[in-house]
Short mmCIF file of C-alpha atoms and ligand atoms in Angstrom, two decimals:
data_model
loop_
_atom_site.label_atom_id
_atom_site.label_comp_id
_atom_site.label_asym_id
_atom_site.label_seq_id
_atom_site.Cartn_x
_atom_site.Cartn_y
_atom_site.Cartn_z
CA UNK A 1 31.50 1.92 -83.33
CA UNK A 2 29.64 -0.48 -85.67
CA UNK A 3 31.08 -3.47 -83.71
CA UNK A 4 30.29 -1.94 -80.11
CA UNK A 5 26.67 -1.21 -81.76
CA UNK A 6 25.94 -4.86 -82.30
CA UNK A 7 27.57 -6.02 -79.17
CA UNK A 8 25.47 -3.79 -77.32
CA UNK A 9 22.95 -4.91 -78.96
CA UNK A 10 22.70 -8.45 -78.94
CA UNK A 11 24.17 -9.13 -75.89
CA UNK A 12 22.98 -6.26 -73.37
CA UNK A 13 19.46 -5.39 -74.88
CA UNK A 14 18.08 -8.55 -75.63
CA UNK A 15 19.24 -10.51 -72.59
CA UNK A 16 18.87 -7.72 -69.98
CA UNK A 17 15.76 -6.76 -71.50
CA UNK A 18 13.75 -10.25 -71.20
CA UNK A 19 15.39 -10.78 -67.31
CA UNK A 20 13.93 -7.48 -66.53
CA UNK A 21 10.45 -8.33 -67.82
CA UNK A 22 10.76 -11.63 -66.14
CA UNK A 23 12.05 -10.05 -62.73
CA UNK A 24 9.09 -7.50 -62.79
CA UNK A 25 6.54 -10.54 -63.20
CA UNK A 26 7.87 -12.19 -60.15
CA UNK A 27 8.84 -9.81 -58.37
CA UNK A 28 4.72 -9.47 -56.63
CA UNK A 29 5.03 -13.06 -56.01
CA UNK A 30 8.39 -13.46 -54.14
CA UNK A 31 7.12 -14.16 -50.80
CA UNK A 32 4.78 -17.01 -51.88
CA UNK A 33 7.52 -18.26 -54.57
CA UNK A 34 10.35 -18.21 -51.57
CA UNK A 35 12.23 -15.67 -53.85
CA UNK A 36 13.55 -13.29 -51.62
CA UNK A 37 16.62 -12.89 -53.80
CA UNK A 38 14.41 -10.47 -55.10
CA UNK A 39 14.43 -7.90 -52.41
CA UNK A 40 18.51 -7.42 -52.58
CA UNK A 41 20.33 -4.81 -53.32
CA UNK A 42 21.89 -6.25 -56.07
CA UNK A 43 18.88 -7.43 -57.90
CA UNK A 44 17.30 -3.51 -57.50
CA UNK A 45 20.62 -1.80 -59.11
CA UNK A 46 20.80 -4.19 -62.21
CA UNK A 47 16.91 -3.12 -62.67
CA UNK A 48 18.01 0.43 -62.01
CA UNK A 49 20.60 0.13 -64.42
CA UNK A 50 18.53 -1.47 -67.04
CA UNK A 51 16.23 0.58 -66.73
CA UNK A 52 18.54 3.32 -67.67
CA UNK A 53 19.86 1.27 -70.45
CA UNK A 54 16.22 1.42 -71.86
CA UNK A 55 15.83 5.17 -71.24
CA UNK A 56 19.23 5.42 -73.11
CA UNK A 57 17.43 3.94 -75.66
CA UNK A 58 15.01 5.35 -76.01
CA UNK A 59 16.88 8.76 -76.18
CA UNK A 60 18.86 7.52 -78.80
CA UNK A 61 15.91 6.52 -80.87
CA UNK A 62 13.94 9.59 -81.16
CA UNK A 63 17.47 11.69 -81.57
CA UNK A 64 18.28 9.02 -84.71
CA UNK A 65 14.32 9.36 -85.98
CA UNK A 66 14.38 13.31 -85.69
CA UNK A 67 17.73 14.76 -85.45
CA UNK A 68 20.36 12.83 -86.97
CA UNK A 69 22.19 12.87 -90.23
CA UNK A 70 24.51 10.65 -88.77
CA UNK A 71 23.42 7.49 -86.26
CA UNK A 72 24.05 7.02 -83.22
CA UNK A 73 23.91 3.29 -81.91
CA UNK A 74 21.06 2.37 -85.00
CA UNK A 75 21.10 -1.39 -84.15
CA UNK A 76 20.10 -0.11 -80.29
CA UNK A 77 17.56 1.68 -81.73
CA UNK A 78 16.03 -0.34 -84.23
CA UNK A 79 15.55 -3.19 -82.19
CA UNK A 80 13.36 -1.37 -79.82
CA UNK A 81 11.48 0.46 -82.51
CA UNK A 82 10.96 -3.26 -84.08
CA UNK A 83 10.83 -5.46 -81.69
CA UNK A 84 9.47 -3.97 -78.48
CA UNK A 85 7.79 -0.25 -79.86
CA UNK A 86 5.78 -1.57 -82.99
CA UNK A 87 4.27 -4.91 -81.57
CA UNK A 88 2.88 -2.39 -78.82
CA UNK A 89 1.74 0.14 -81.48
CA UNK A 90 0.42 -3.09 -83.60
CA UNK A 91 -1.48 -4.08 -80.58
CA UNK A 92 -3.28 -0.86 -79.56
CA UNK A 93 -4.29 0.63 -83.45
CA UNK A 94 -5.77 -0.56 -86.28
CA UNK A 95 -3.31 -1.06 -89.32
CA UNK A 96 -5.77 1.37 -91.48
CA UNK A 97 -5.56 3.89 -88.05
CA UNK A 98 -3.24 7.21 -89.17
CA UNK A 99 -1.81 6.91 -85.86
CA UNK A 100 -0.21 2.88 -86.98
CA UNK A 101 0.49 4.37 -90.54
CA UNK A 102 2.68 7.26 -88.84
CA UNK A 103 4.76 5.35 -86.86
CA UNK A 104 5.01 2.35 -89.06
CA UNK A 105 6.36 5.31 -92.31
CA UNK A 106 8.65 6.54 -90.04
CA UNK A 107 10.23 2.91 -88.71
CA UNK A 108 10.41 1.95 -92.48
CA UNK A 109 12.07 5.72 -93.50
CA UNK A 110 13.91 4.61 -89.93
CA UNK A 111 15.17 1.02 -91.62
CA UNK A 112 15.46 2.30 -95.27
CA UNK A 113 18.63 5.32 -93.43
CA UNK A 114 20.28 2.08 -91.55
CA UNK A 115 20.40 0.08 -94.38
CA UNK A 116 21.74 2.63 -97.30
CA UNK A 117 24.52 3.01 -94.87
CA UNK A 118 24.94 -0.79 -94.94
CA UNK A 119 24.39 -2.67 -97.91
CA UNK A 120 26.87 -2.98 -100.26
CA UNK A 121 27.06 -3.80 -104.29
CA UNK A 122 25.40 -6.75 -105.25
CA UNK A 123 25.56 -9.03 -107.85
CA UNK A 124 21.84 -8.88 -109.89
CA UNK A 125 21.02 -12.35 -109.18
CA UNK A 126 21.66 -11.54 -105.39
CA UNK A 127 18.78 -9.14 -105.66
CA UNK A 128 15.06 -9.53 -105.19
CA UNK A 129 12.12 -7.04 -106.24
CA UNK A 130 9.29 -8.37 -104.40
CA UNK A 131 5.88 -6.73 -105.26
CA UNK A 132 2.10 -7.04 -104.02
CA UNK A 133 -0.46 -8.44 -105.88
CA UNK A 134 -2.65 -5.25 -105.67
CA UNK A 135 -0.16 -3.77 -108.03
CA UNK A 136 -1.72 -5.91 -111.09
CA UNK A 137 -4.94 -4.21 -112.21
CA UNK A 138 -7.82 -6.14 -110.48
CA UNK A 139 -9.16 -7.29 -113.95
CA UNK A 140 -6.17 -8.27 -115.95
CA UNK A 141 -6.37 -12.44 -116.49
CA UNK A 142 -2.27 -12.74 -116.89
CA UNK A 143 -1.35 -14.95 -114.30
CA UNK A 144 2.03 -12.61 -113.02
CA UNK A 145 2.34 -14.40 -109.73
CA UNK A 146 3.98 -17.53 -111.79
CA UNK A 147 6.23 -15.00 -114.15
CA UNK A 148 6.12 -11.52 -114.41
CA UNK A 149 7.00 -12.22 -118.32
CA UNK A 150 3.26 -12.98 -118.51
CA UNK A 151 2.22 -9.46 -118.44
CA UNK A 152 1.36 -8.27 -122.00
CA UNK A 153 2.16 -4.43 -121.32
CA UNK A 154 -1.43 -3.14 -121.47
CA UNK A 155 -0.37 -0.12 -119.41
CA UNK A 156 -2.91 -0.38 -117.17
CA UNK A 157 -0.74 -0.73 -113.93
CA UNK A 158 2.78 -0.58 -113.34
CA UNK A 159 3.75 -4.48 -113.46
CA UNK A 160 4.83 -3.37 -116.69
CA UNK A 161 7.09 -1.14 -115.57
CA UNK A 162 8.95 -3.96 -113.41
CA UNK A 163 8.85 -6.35 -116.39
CA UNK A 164 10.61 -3.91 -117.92
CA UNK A 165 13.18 -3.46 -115.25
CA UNK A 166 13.51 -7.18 -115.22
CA UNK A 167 14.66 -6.97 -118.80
CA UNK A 168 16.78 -4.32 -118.71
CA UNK A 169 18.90 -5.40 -115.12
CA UNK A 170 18.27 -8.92 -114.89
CA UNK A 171 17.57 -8.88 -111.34
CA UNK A 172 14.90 -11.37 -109.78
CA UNK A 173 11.47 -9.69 -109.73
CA UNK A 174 8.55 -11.53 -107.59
CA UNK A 175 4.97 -11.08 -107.29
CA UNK A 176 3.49 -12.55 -103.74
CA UNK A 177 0.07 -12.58 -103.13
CA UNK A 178 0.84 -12.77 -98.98
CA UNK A 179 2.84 -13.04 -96.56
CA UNK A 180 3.31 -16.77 -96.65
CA UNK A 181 4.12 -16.88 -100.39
CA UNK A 182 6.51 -14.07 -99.78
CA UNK A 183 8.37 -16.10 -97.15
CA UNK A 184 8.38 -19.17 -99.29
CA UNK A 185 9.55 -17.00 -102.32
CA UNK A 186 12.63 -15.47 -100.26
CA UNK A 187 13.39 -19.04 -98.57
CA UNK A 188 13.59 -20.39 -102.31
CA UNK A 189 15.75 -17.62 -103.86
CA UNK A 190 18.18 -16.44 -100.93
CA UNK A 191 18.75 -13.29 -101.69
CA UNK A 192 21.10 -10.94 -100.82
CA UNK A 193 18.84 -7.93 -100.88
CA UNK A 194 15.47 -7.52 -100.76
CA UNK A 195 13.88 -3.87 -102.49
CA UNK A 196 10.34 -4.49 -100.90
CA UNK A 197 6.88 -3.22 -102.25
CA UNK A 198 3.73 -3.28 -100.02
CA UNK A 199 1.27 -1.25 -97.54
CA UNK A 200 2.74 -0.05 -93.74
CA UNK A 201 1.50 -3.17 -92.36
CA UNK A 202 3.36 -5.85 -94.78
CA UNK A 203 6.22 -3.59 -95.53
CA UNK A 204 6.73 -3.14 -91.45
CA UNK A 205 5.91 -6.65 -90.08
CA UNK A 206 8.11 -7.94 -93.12
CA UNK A 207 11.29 -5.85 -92.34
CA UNK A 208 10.60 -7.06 -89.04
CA UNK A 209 10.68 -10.74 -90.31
CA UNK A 210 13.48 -10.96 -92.30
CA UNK A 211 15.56 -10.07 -90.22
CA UNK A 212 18.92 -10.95 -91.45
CA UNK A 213 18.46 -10.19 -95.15
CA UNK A 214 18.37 -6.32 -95.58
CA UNK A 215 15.28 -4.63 -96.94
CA UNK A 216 14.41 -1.67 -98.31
CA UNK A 217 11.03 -1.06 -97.75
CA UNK A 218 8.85 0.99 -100.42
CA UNK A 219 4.88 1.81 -99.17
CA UNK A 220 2.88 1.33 -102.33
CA UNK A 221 0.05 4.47 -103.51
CA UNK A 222 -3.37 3.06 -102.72
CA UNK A 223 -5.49 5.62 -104.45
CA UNK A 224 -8.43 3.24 -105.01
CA UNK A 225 -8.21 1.88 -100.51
CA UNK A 226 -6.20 -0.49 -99.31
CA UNK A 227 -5.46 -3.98 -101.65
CA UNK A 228 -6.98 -2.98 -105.05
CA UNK A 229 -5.53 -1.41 -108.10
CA UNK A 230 -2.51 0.40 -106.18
CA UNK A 231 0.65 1.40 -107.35
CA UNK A 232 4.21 2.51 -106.38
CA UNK A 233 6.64 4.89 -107.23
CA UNK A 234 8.48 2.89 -109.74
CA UNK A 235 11.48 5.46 -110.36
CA UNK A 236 12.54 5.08 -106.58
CA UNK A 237 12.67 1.71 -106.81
CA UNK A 238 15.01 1.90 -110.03
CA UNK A 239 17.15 4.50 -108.49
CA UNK A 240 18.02 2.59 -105.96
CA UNK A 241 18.53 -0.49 -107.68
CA UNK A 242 21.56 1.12 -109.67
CA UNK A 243 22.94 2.27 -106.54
CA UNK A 244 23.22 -1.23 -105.42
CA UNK A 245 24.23 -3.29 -108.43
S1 SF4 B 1 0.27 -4.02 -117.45
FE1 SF4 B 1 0.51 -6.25 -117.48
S2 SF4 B 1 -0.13 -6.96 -115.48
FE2 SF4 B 1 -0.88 -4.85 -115.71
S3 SF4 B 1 -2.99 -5.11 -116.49
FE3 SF4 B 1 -1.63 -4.88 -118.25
S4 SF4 B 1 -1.08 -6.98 -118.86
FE4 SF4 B 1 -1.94 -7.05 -116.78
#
């Protein structure tokens, strides 16, 4: 079923997907572009049946979201969540909008089910904690960014906490200050796992980016607004660390 899933997948959904966009944006201009191709029969039942490949889709996708304990097709359906659903969504709403921060919870509660069916063990320099800067409290001067053995366990946010994790498992624990830096840090250390920290906008666009690692995505507590002082739930991350080393 797995296989079938990414078959489908890559081949049928990506493919059929951009030659149906492309066909639709031609198809008003086929008389002046001498395609008449266009009008044939053929042409109008690999639409129609693309077209019900993307309804099939989408039915799959809101069963997985809502119904299932067990997936049905998950590659199917995260790809259009990902790649066709959320740049839509990401278009139309603000990131702060509780409409963006809905649907962006649910496609990283969506990638968090796929993946914990997935991943395997891993070895703890395979793994990567990578954390937001808004975790460090806004006033501490311990430059964390460079090693998170810098922080002097004040207790005043929960970098601490991860220092502490990095002791006790070994595993590689960053601190990225954007997107960029994140990117660099992951090109740099390869890992085989990534347990992410950040808000619905980084957490989703990044799941979305790094694409063949597998992520699991944690949203971080921003009691103070968005990018200062947050926090995360630091048990949940540690829980499912053990699971995977
Ligand atoms: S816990 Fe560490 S990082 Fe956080 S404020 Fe204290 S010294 Fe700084």
């Amino acid at each position: 079923m797995k296989n079938l899933d990414n078959l489908l997948y890559r081949i049928l959904l990506k493919t059929n997907l951009a030659l149906l966009v492309i066909t639709f944006i031609l198809y008003p201009f086929r008389r002046s572009l001498s395609l008449g191709f266009l009008d044939s029969k053929l042409l109008i039942t690999l639409m129609i049946s693309l077209l019900s490949f993307l309804l099939f889709a989408i039915i799959i996708s809101i069963y997985n979201i809502k119904f299932a304990k067990r997936l049905v097709f998950p590659n199917i359906s995260y790809y259009l969540l990902y790649h066709i659903i959320f740049p839509i969504i990401h278009k139309l709403f603000s990131s702060q909008s509780k409409g963006y921060e809905k649907f962006s919870s649910l496609l990283i509660d969506y990638n968090n089910r796929i993946q914990r069916k997935q991943i395997n063990k891993y070895k703890k320099d395979e793994v990567l904690i990578l954390l937001p800067h808004c975790l460090q409290y806004t006033d501490c001067p311990n430059k964390i960014t460079n090693d998170i053995n810098n922080c002097k366990e004040c207790g005043k946010c929960v970098i601490q906490d991860f220092k502490k994790i990095h002791q006790d498992y070994g595993v590689q624990i960053k601190v990225a200050t954007g997107g960029t830096l994140a990117r660099k840090i992951i090109s740099d250390l390869k890992p085989k796992v990534i347990l992410a920290v950040a808000c619905h906008r980084d957490l989703t666009e990044g799941i979305k980016d790094v694409e063949v690692i597998p992520v699991l995505g944690f949203l971080n507590e921003r009691p103070n607004g968005p990018c200062f002082n947050t926090s995360c739930d630091v048990n949940e991350i540690k829980n499912t660390l053990e699971k995977i080393l």
